[in-house]
Each structure stands twice: as structure tokens, then as C-alpha cells.
mmCIF file of C-alpha atoms in Angstrom:
data_model
loop_
_atom_site.group_PDB
_atom_site.id
_atom_site.type_symbol
_atom_site.label_atom_id
_atom_site.label_comp_id
_atom_site.label_asym_id
_atom_site.label_seq_id
_atom_site.Cartn_x
_atom_site.Cartn_y
_atom_site.Cartn_z
ATOM 1 C CA MET A 1 -15.619 29.462 0.601
ATOM 2 C CA SER A 2 -15.907 25.670 0.325
ATOM 3 C CA ALA A 3 -14.221 23.464 -2.240
ATOM 4 C CA LYS A 4 -17.632 22.753 -3.744
ATOM 5 C CA GLU A 5 -18.382 26.459 -4.174
ATOM 6 C CA ASN A 6 -14.985 26.902 -5.820
ATOM 7 C CA LEU A 7 -15.236 23.906 -8.120
ATOM 8 C CA GLY A 8 -18.866 23.657 -9.086
ATOM 9 C CA ASP A 9 -20.751 20.459 -8.362
ATOM 10 C CA TYR A 10 -17.921 17.939 -8.702
ATOM 11 C CA TYR A 11 -17.297 17.471 -4.963
ATOM 12 C CA ALA A 12 -20.080 16.528 -2.538
ATOM 13 C CA ASP A 13 -20.899 18.628 0.521
ATOM 14 C CA THR A 14 -19.302 15.868 2.597
ATOM 15 C CA ALA A 15 -15.941 16.170 0.780
ATOM 16 C CA TYR A 16 -13.096 16.510 3.272
ATOM 17 C CA THR A 17 -11.159 19.674 4.086
ATOM 18 C CA PRO A 18 -9.009 20.221 7.207
ATOM 19 C CA THR A 19 -11.431 22.879 8.455
ATOM 20 C CA LYS A 20 -14.178 20.283 8.804
ATOM 21 C CA ARG A 21 -11.962 18.059 10.932
ATOM 22 C CA GLN A 22 -10.968 21.023 13.111
ATOM 23 C CA GLN A 23 -14.613 21.945 13.667
ATOM 24 C CA TRP A 24 -15.507 18.329 14.422
ATOM 25 C CA GLU A 25 -12.707 18.009 17.001
ATOM 26 C CA GLU A 26 -13.824 21.223 18.706
ATOM 27 C CA ALA A 27 -17.385 19.886 18.870
ATOM 28 C CA ASN A 28 -16.256 16.471 20.161
ATOM 29 C CA PRO A 29 -13.386 17.029 22.621
ATOM 30 C CA GLU A 30 -14.184 13.847 24.570
ATOM 31 C CA ARG A 31 -14.650 10.709 22.552
ATOM 32 C CA ASP A 32 -14.051 6.990 22.780
ATOM 33 C CA THR A 33 -10.594 5.661 22.106
ATOM 34 C CA ILE A 34 -8.863 2.311 21.564
ATOM 35 C CA ILE A 35 -5.502 0.838 22.527
ATOM 36 C CA GLY A 36 -2.720 2.231 20.380
ATOM 37 C CA SER A 37 -1.108 5.519 19.407
ATOM 38 C CA ARG A 38 -3.589 8.033 18.033
ATOM 39 C CA LEU A 39 -2.119 9.842 15.050
ATOM 40 C CA PRO A 40 -2.571 13.602 14.552
ATOM 41 C CA TRP A 41 -4.568 15.262 11.829
ATOM 42 C CA ASN A 42 -2.506 17.791 9.899
ATOM 43 C CA ARG A 43 -3.932 21.207 9.055
ATOM 44 C CA ARG A 44 -1.944 21.190 5.811
ATOM 45 C CA THR A 45 -0.759 17.712 4.896
ATOM 46 C CA GLN A 46 2.596 17.411 3.177
ATOM 47 C CA ASP A 47 2.887 15.487 -0.070
ATOM 48 C CA ASN A 48 4.038 12.155 1.296
ATOM 49 C CA GLY A 49 3.473 8.425 1.079
ATOM 50 C CA THR A 50 4.906 5.034 1.883
ATOM 51 C CA ASN A 51 7.880 3.473 0.167
ATOM 52 C CA GLU A 52 5.533 1.272 -1.865
ATOM 53 C CA GLU A 53 3.544 4.265 -3.183
ATOM 54 C CA TYR A 54 6.696 5.509 -4.961
ATOM 55 C CA GLY A 55 7.478 2.226 -6.715
ATOM 56 C CA HIS A 56 8.270 2.561 -10.430
ATOM 57 C CA ASN A 57 6.159 -0.541 -11.164
ATOM 58 C CA ASN A 58 3.043 1.378 -10.050
ATOM 59 C CA ILE A 59 3.173 3.312 -13.338
ATOM 60 C CA ALA A 60 2.613 0.158 -15.410
ATOM 61 C CA ILE A 61 0.124 -1.343 -12.944
ATOM 62 C CA SER A 62 -2.002 1.806 -12.894
ATOM 63 C CA GLN A 63 -1.933 2.105 -16.688
ATOM 64 C CA ASN A 64 -2.965 -1.549 -17.024
ATOM 65 C CA TRP A 65 -5.962 -0.997 -14.727
ATOM 66 C CA GLU A 66 -6.955 2.137 -16.635
ATOM 67 C CA ASP A 67 -6.710 0.331 -19.989
ATOM 68 C CA GLN A 68 -8.987 -2.417 -18.667
ATOM 69 C CA ARG A 69 -11.466 0.145 -17.366
ATOM 70 C CA VAL A 70 -11.613 1.988 -20.700
ATOM 71 C CA ASP A 71 -11.797 -1.197 -22.800
ATOM 72 C CA LYS A 72 -14.715 -2.504 -20.728
ATOM 73 C CA SER A 73 -16.399 0.914 -20.293
ATOM 74 C CA LEU A 74 -16.423 0.519 -16.506
ATOM 75 C CA GLU A 75 -17.677 3.226 -14.185
ATOM 76 C CA GLY A 76 -18.564 3.453 -10.496
ATOM 77 C CA ASP A 77 -18.757 0.217 -8.527
ATOM 78 C CA ASP A 78 -18.446 -1.793 -11.738
ATOM 79 C CA ILE A 79 -14.723 -0.961 -11.705
ATOM 80 C CA PHE A 80 -14.271 -3.017 -8.559
ATOM 81 C CA ASN A 81 -16.853 -5.644 -9.562
ATOM 82 C CA VAL A 82 -14.874 -6.529 -12.674
ATOM 83 C CA MET A 83 -11.266 -5.716 -11.737
ATOM 84 C CA LYS A 84 -11.448 -6.402 -7.957
ATOM 85 C CA VAL A 85 -9.429 -3.259 -7.255
ATOM 86 C CA ARG A 86 -9.706 0.491 -7.706
ATOM 87 C CA TYR A 87 -7.041 3.167 -7.306
ATOM 88 C CA ASP A 88 -7.686 6.444 -9.067
ATOM 89 C CA HIS A 89 -8.644 10.109 -8.579
ATOM 90 C CA GLN A 90 -12.032 9.244 -7.071
ATOM 91 C CA SER A 91 -11.660 6.115 -4.965
ATOM 92 C CA ILE A 92 -9.230 3.744 -3.322
ATOM 93 C CA MET A 93 -10.643 0.226 -2.959
ATOM 94 C CA PRO A 94 -7.883 -2.304 -2.302
ATOM 95 C CA PRO A 95 -8.248 -5.951 -3.342
ATOM 96 C CA CYS A 96 -9.876 -8.273 -0.823
ATOM 97 C CA TYR A 97 -7.999 -11.567 -0.833
ATOM 98 C CA LYS A 98 -9.258 -14.919 0.391
ATOM 99 C CA GLY A 99 -7.646 -16.702 3.321
ATOM 100 C CA SER A 100 -5.511 -18.736 0.924
ATOM 101 C CA ALA A 101 -3.486 -15.568 0.266
ATOM 102 C CA LYS A 102 -1.714 -16.020 3.603
ATOM 103 C CA LEU A 103 -0.541 -19.472 2.533
ATOM 104 C CA PHE A 104 0.850 -18.084 -0.714
ATOM 105 C CA PHE A 105 2.602 -15.256 1.105
ATOM 106 C CA MET A 106 4.134 -17.796 3.483
ATOM 107 C CA ALA A 107 5.222 -20.008 0.577
ATOM 108 C CA MET A 108 6.902 -17.049 -1.116
ATOM 109 C CA ALA A 109 8.618 -16.055 2.136
ATOM 110 C CA VAL A 110 9.807 -19.626 2.717
ATOM 111 C CA GLY A 111 11.046 -19.785 -0.880
ATOM 112 C CA LYS A 112 13.029 -16.577 -0.599
ATOM 113 C CA GLY A 113 14.474 -17.427 2.802
ATOM 114 C CA GLY A 114 15.179 -21.026 1.817
ATOM 115 C CA PHE A 115 17.023 -20.001 -1.336
ATOM 116 C CA PHE A 116 19.386 -17.639 0.463
ATOM 117 C CA LEU A 117 19.852 -20.130 3.298
ATOM 118 C CA SER A 118 20.790 -22.863 0.803
ATOM 119 C CA LEU A 119 23.207 -20.480 -0.903
ATOM 120 C CA TRP A 120 24.763 -19.544 2.443
ATOM 121 C CA ILE A 121 25.169 -23.184 3.523
ATOM 122 C CA LEU A 122 26.784 -24.093 0.216
ATOM 123 C CA SER A 123 29.154 -21.102 0.388
ATOM 124 C CA VAL A 124 30.236 -21.893 3.957
ATOM 125 C CA ALA A 125 30.692 -25.578 3.119
ATOM 126 C CA VAL A 126 32.761 -24.848 0.009
ATOM 127 C CA PHE A 127 34.942 -22.368 1.879
ATOM 128 C CA GLY A 128 35.461 -24.758 4.770
ATOM 129 C CA LEU A 129 36.311 -27.725 2.553
ATOM 130 C CA LEU A 130 38.747 -25.680 0.474
ATOM 131 C CA VAL A 131 40.526 -24.468 3.602
ATOM 132 C CA MET A 132 40.775 -28.056 4.839
ATOM 133 C CA ALA A 133 42.088 -29.186 1.471
ATOM 134 C CA ILE A 134 44.808 -26.521 1.515
ATOM 135 C CA PHE A 135 46.023 -27.604 4.939
ATOM 136 C CA ASP A 136 45.542 -31.381 4.489
ATOM 137 C CA GLY A 137 46.346 -31.655 0.811
ATOM 138 C CA GLU A 138 43.254 -33.825 0.263
ATOM 139 C CA PHE A 139 41.948 -31.931 -2.754
ATOM 140 C CA GLU A 140 40.252 -34.908 -4.413
ATOM 141 C CA GLU A 141 38.215 -35.773 -1.320
ATOM 142 C CA SER A 142 37.301 -32.102 -0.769
ATOM 143 C CA PHE A 143 36.117 -31.578 -4.345
ATOM 144 C CA SER A 144 34.125 -34.800 -4.096
ATOM 145 C CA ALA A 145 32.463 -33.540 -0.919
ATOM 146 C CA ILE A 146 31.737 -30.162 -2.549
ATOM 147 C CA PHE A 147 30.135 -31.921 -5.517
ATOM 148 C CA MET A 148 27.959 -34.055 -3.220
ATOM 149 C CA MET A 149 26.913 -30.994 -1.228
ATOM 150 C CA ALA A 150 26.004 -29.086 -4.408
ATOM 151 C CA LYS A 151 24.122 -32.111 -5.721
ATOM 152 C CA LEU A 152 22.101 -32.246 -2.495
ATOM 153 C CA LEU A 153 21.363 -28.535 -2.278
ATOM 154 C CA PHE A 154 20.674 -27.863 -5.962
ATOM 155 C CA PRO A 155 17.126 -29.341 -6.096
ATOM 156 C CA ILE A 156 16.280 -27.695 -2.770
ATOM 157 C CA GLY A 157 17.508 -24.310 -4.003
ATOM 158 C CA LEU A 158 15.648 -24.810 -7.281
ATOM 159 C CA LEU A 159 12.410 -25.500 -5.410
ATOM 160 C CA MET A 160 12.926 -22.477 -3.170
ATOM 161 C CA ILE A 161 13.558 -20.080 -6.059
ATOM 162 C CA PHE A 162 10.506 -21.507 -7.865
ATOM 163 C CA LEU A 163 8.299 -20.740 -4.841
ATOM 164 C CA TRP A 164 9.795 -17.251 -4.514
ATOM 165 C CA LYS A 165 10.069 -16.068 -8.115
ATOM 166 C CA GLY A 166 7.068 -18.052 -9.368
ATOM 167 C CA GLY A 167 4.923 -16.441 -6.686
ATOM 168 C CA ARG A 168 6.231 -12.981 -7.561
ATOM 169 C CA TYR A 169 5.432 -13.547 -11.225
ATOM 170 C CA LEU A 170 1.859 -14.604 -10.491
ATOM 171 C CA GLU A 171 1.508 -11.759 -7.998
ATOM 172 C CA GLY A 172 2.346 -9.209 -10.682
ATOM 173 C CA LYS A 173 0.699 -10.793 -13.729
ATOM 174 C CA HIS A 174 -2.200 -12.880 -12.415
ATOM 175 C CA PRO A 175 -3.019 -11.891 -8.829
ATOM 176 C CA SER A 176 -6.522 -13.366 -9.051
ATOM 177 C CA ILE A 177 -5.002 -16.798 -9.762
ATOM 178 C CA LEU A 178 -2.460 -16.560 -6.975
ATOM 179 C CA TYR A 179 -4.664 -15.232 -4.227
ATOM 180 C CA GLY A 180 -8.280 -15.614 -5.240
ATOM 181 C CA MET A 181 -9.924 -12.214 -4.817
ATOM 182 C CA ARG A 182 -13.289 -11.857 -3.164
ATOM 183 C CA LYS A 183 -16.173 -10.256 -5.029
ATOM 184 C CA ALA A 184 -16.636 -7.334 -2.640
ATOM 185 C CA PRO A 185 -14.291 -4.776 -1.065
ATOM 186 C CA LEU A 186 -13.248 -4.487 2.569
ATOM 187 C CA TRP A 187 -13.407 -0.702 2.576
ATOM 188 C CA ARG A 188 -13.501 2.340 0.330
ATOM 189 C CA LEU A 189 -12.117 5.866 0.473
ATOM 190 C CA ASN A 190 -13.953 8.277 -1.817
ATOM 191 C CA ARG A 191 -12.279 11.634 -2.426
ATOM 192 C CA GLN A 192 -15.229 13.014 -4.378
ATOM 193 C CA THR A 193 -17.788 12.345 -1.625
ATOM 194 C CA GLY A 194 -15.418 12.514 1.359
ATOM 195 C CA LEU A 195 -16.800 9.271 2.764
ATOM 196 C CA PHE A 196 -14.992 6.292 4.258
ATOM 197 C CA THR A 197 -17.020 3.095 3.935
ATOM 198 C CA ILE A 198 -16.468 -0.136 5.867
ATOM 199 C CA TYR A 199 -18.078 -3.257 4.395
ATOM 200 C CA ASP A 200 -19.203 -6.464 6.067
ATOM 201 C CA PRO A 201 -16.537 -9.079 5.212
ATOM 202 C CA LYS A 202 -19.148 -11.867 5.282
ATOM 203 C CA LYS A 203 -21.862 -10.168 3.216
ATOM 204 C CA ALA A 204 -20.786 -8.766 -0.144
ATOM 205 C CA TRP A 205 -21.244 -4.995 -0.481
ATOM 206 C CA GLU A 206 -23.249 -4.717 2.752
ATOM 207 C CA GLN A 207 -22.100 -1.622 4.606
ATOM 208 C CA ARG A 208 -21.157 -1.823 8.268
ATOM 209 C CA LEU A 209 -20.555 1.911 8.361
ATOM 210 C CA GLU A 210 -20.332 4.859 5.993
ATOM 211 C CA ALA A 211 -19.335 8.193 7.508
ATOM 212 C CA PRO A 212 -17.401 11.336 6.595
ATOM 213 C CA PHE A 213 -13.665 10.761 6.613
ATOM 214 C CA TRP A 214 -13.071 13.501 9.187
ATOM 215 C CA GLU A 215 -15.116 11.611 11.819
ATOM 216 C CA TYR A 216 -12.541 8.818 12.077
ATOM 217 C CA ASP A 217 -9.489 8.708 14.308
ATOM 218 C CA ALA A 218 -6.329 7.015 13.068
ATOM 219 C CA PHE A 219 -4.344 4.684 15.311
ATOM 220 C CA LEU A 220 -1.140 2.706 15.144
ATOM 221 C CA GLN A 221 -1.549 -0.635 16.876
ATOM 222 C CA SER A 222 1.300 -3.033 17.528
ATOM 223 C CA SER A 223 1.281 -6.783 17.975
ATOM 224 C CA PRO A 224 4.185 -9.240 18.384
ATOM 225 C CA ASP A 225 5.253 -11.367 15.446
ATOM 226 C CA THR A 226 6.452 -14.967 15.768
ATOM 227 C CA GLN A 227 9.812 -13.730 17.067
ATOM 228 C CA GLY A 228 8.323 -11.282 19.557
ATOM 229 C CA SER A 229 9.167 -8.123 17.596
ATOM 230 C CA ALA A 230 6.543 -5.373 17.376
ATOM 231 C CA THR A 231 4.640 -5.216 14.083
ATOM 232 C CA TYR A 232 2.438 -2.181 13.432
ATOM 233 C CA SER A 233 -0.903 -1.783 11.656
ATOM 234 C CA LEU A 234 -2.802 1.352 10.632
ATOM 235 C CA ILE A 235 -6.418 1.489 11.834
ATOM 236 C CA LEU A 236 -9.276 3.925 11.272
ATOM 237 C CA TYR A 237 -11.743 3.995 14.162
ATOM 238 C CA HIS A 238 -15.114 5.730 14.482
ATOM 239 C CA PRO A 239 -15.280 6.814 18.142
ATOM 240 C CA PHE A 240 -19.077 7.057 18.318
ATOM 241 C CA LYS A 241 -20.067 4.022 16.259
ATOM 242 C CA ARG A 242 -17.142 2.132 17.852
ATOM 243 C CA ILE A 243 -16.272 0.400 14.605
ATOM 244 C CA ARG A 244 -12.679 -0.027 13.480
ATOM 245 C CA GLN A 245 -11.055 -1.037 10.215
ATOM 246 C CA LYS A 246 -7.507 -2.197 9.644
ATOM 247 C CA LEU A 247 -6.010 -0.813 6.447
ATOM 248 C CA ASP A 248 -3.642 -3.769 5.964
ATOM 249 C CA ALA A 249 -4.984 -4.462 2.461
ATOM 250 C CA GLN A 250 -3.476 -1.190 1.209
ATOM 251 C CA PHE A 251 -0.741 -0.605 3.774
ATOM 252 C CA PRO A 252 0.627 -3.953 5.023
ATOM 253 C CA PRO A 253 1.781 -4.362 8.648
ATOM 254 C CA THR A 254 5.383 -3.335 9.158
ATOM 255 C CA LYS A 255 8.078 -3.039 11.795
ATOM 256 C CA MET A 256 8.653 0.564 10.649
ATOM 257 C CA PRO A 257 5.962 2.751 12.288
ATOM 258 C CA GLY A 258 7.178 5.751 10.280
ATOM 259 C CA GLU A 259 5.988 4.060 7.093
ATOM 260 C CA LEU A 260 2.438 3.941 8.461
ATOM 261 C CA VAL A 261 2.642 7.547 9.663
ATOM 262 C CA ALA A 262 3.505 8.364 6.042
ATOM 263 C CA ALA A 263 0.535 6.251 4.933
ATOM 264 C CA TRP A 264 -1.736 8.305 7.199
ATOM 265 C CA GLN A 265 -0.352 11.533 5.722
ATOM 266 C CA PHE A 266 -0.939 10.107 2.248
ATOM 267 C CA LEU A 267 -4.599 9.352 3.050
ATOM 268 C CA GLN A 268 -5.214 12.831 4.456
ATOM 269 C CA ARG A 269 -3.680 14.393 1.353
ATOM 270 C CA TYR A 270 -5.655 12.068 -0.932
ATOM 271 C CA MET A 271 -8.973 12.980 0.694
ATOM 272 C CA ASP A 272 -8.327 16.735 1.123
ATOM 273 C CA VAL A 273 -10.069 18.424 -1.816
ATOM 274 C CA SER A 274 -8.469 21.765 -0.922
ATOM 275 C CA GLN A 275 -5.126 20.274 -2.016
ATOM 276 C CA PRO A 276 -4.050 18.347 -5.122
ATOM 277 C CA LEU A 277 -3.758 14.573 -5.088
ATOM 278 C CA PRO A 278 -0.529 13.076 -3.713
ATOM 279 C CA ASP A 279 2.105 13.252 -6.433
ATOM 280 C CA VAL A 280 2.925 9.551 -6.684
ATOM 281 C CA PRO A 281 3.552 7.437 -9.817
ATOM 282 C CA GLY A 282 0.349 5.391 -9.643
ATOM 283 C CA LEU A 283 -1.960 8.422 -9.602
ATOM 284 C CA GLU A 284 -0.265 10.448 -12.342
ATOM 285 C CA ILE A 285 -2.535 9.315 -15.191
ATOM 286 C CA HIS A 286 -5.577 10.437 -13.172
ATOM 287 C CA ARG A 287 -4.412 13.885 -12.035
ATOM 288 C CA HIS A 288 -6.116 15.793 -14.857
ATOM 289 C CA LYS A 289 -9.513 14.294 -13.922
ATOM 290 C CA ASP A 290 -9.597 15.851 -10.455
ATOM 291 C CA PRO A 291 -10.514 19.581 -10.526
ATOM 292 C CA THR A 292 -8.325 20.724 -7.621
ATOM 293 C CA THR A 293 -5.349 18.765 -8.879
ATOM 294 C CA ALA A 294 -5.748 19.854 -12.494
ATOM 295 C CA ALA A 295 -5.922 23.518 -11.461
ATOM 296 C CA ALA A 296 -2.863 23.213 -9.207
ATOM 297 C CA ASP A 297 -0.836 21.410 -11.864
ATOM 298 C CA GLN A 298 -1.710 24.076 -14.414
ATOM 299 C CA ARG A 299 -0.633 26.859 -12.064
ATOM 300 C CA LYS A 300 2.682 25.134 -11.330
ATOM 301 C CA GLY A 301 3.286 24.114 -14.923
ATOM 302 C CA ARG A 302 3.755 20.502 -13.812
ATOM 303 C CA ASN A 303 4.883 18.122 -16.548
ATOM 304 C CA PRO A 304 1.899 15.749 -16.951
ATOM 305 C CA ARG A 305 4.359 12.933 -17.684
ATOM 306 C CA TYR A 306 6.741 13.734 -14.812
ATOM 307 C CA TRP A 307 6.887 10.134 -13.527
ATOM 308 C CA ARG A 308 6.316 8.361 -16.838
ATOM 309 C CA ASP A 309 9.226 10.151 -18.541
ATOM 310 C CA MET A 310 11.574 9.408 -15.652
ATOM 311 C CA ASP A 311 13.872 6.387 -15.874
ATOM 312 C CA GLU A 312 13.546 3.652 -13.272
ATOM 313 C CA ALA A 313 16.830 4.509 -11.543
ATOM 314 C CA SER A 314 15.702 8.104 -10.940
ATOM 315 C CA VAL A 315 12.347 6.965 -9.546
ATOM 316 C CA LYS A 316 14.186 4.525 -7.301
ATOM 317 C CA LYS A 317 16.370 7.335 -5.963
ATOM 318 C CA ILE A 318 13.324 9.424 -5.029
ATOM 319 C CA GLN A 319 11.723 6.349 -3.474
ATOM 320 C CA GLU A 320 14.762 5.758 -1.279
ATOM 321 C CA GLU A 321 14.876 9.428 -0.231
ATOM 322 C CA LYS A 322 11.227 9.280 0.808
ATOM 323 C CA TYR A 323 11.823 6.061 2.719
ATOM 324 C CA ARG A 324 14.733 7.549 4.660
ATOM 325 C CA LYS A 325 12.459 10.434 5.705
ATOM 326 C CA ASN A 326 9.593 8.103 6.572
ATOM 327 C CA ILE A 327 11.545 5.922 8.991
ATOM 328 C CA ARG A 328 12.203 9.021 11.102
ATOM 329 C CA LEU A 329 8.502 9.939 11.329
ATOM 330 C CA ARG A 330 6.715 9.475 14.635
#
């Protein structure tokens, strides 16, 4: 019996269950592929996710988005039109940033790296000058040199920490100011309909492809960074339409392939209407709205405020445990 037959008319006929993927694979044993490691589809996906999905800050972010949605009476595509992001029981539509976002990310990275580099240089210089002063007895000259070094590095360190922490503040409080979000999404996952939609990045809301989630293959692709180290991205590829979509907007490129394997498991669990939603902090306030999830939580007696009643240190501990498991995934 299908999920739709079990749960009335909430889920569309195209809603994803592992059986549909199994049947599709059996019907399409030979299909086009792309360069990269093709990831497996799980018959029963474990409750997993990336390190970022378990961040304590996701509780406040998700609640803020929900408050905005309720205050403005937003439904459907209007949620993204107004808020430029959607992450709930029905859809995941990550923000689509303008090209200037890369410059801001670089500025924040330079700020963070520059601050710690300045601190390291000052520490080494102070240590070295003090050692010299002890052996030479020239304390006055050494303290004078330390003062001059601190005077030189202080404005540089101040600028670096401004770029780093100022960017982080704007990223959390006013992302539209920092990055400049585009008016249309890059892609959408819809649990209720089971469809994965890829949009034209140059034409707002124009679809390049909309197809059932189970028709896509997932790949890990690697590319060298500026230092030659492999950096991985998660890609969904339709083997018959030959259209691919990087999922960097939701799951940023990383040197840890296990994190993106966990991201792929998270997406399968999110879309599988035969299982409850992934139990992560950001989705907790939406769990009661999804029929499968609400029924499962009622059977298990799950505390509806499991994440929200947990202190930050406890959430952080779970996050670290998940991360340690993820880095071993292949």
C-alpha cells in the first residue's frame, strides 16, 4: 500500500519511497553517467545529516523564518519570493546568492586567517625578544621593540577581526545585505510531491527540469583547490535528460567526502514519505505538519521540544558525535 493510500491525499502520487527507486533501477539498468563517484541509494535510510544540520543555531534561524512566514501569511512559492529561502516539512529551497557572495566569503576568510597570523607573528616576536633580553640584558631595547611591533600589528589585526567578525554578524543577521540574494531559486526539493526541480539561473523561476526525485543519480565530484587538495561537491544528475545540478548552496564543497555522503543520506530521508523527517534541530518546529512524521513521533512518544529544550552544550556534543561518524562514511 502506498504512502498516499495510507495518509489520504496529502502526498502526491510522485512522492518518493525506496520501492519506486528500486523499480526504476530495475527498469533502467544501463544509463548515462558522469565523472565522479556514484553514491548508492539506501533501501532504508538512517537518520543522518551533515555537521551543519545539527548546529544549535539552526533552532533560532528556523524559528525566525517561521515567524516571518506566519506574520506575512506566506504560502507556497511566496515563501521563497519574500524570504529568499525555504526549509521546512514540504520544501528545501536554499538561498541563491549573487556573484558578490564569493568576494564576501573571501574577505571573511582573509580576515580570519589574517587575524590569527598577526597574533602568531606577535607571539613569536615577543617570545624571541624576551629570550634575547634575558641573555643580553637589553630589556629596555627589547620592550621598545615589542611596543613598536604591537603598534604596527594592532591596526592590521583590528582590520582583520572586523572583516571576520563583521562578516559573520551580517551573515547571521542580515544575509541579504551581505550577499545580495537573487529573486529566484537554483533548485527545489519537494517532499510532498516527490519532485526535484532545477531552475534556469539566468531566467527567474524558469524550469530547466522537473522530475521525480528517484530518477536522479547522486555523484561526488572532486576538483583541486588553490593548493591542489581535493575538494568535493554533491551533484544530482538526470541520466536521460543529461542535466546536472550542484547542491553547493545547501551543502558547501568540502575536503571531507563523508560529510557529503551524510548529506545524501539526509536528502533521501527527507524525501522518503515512508519514513519521518530527519530529526535535526532546524526541522523540529515543522515535524507535526508532516503526516508520516507526526504519526511516527506519536508512536514513539517523542518530546516535541527535544532540541529546543536541550542546552547548547548538549546539542554540540551530539553534533560532534555525528561528525565523527560522518568522516568515516564512504
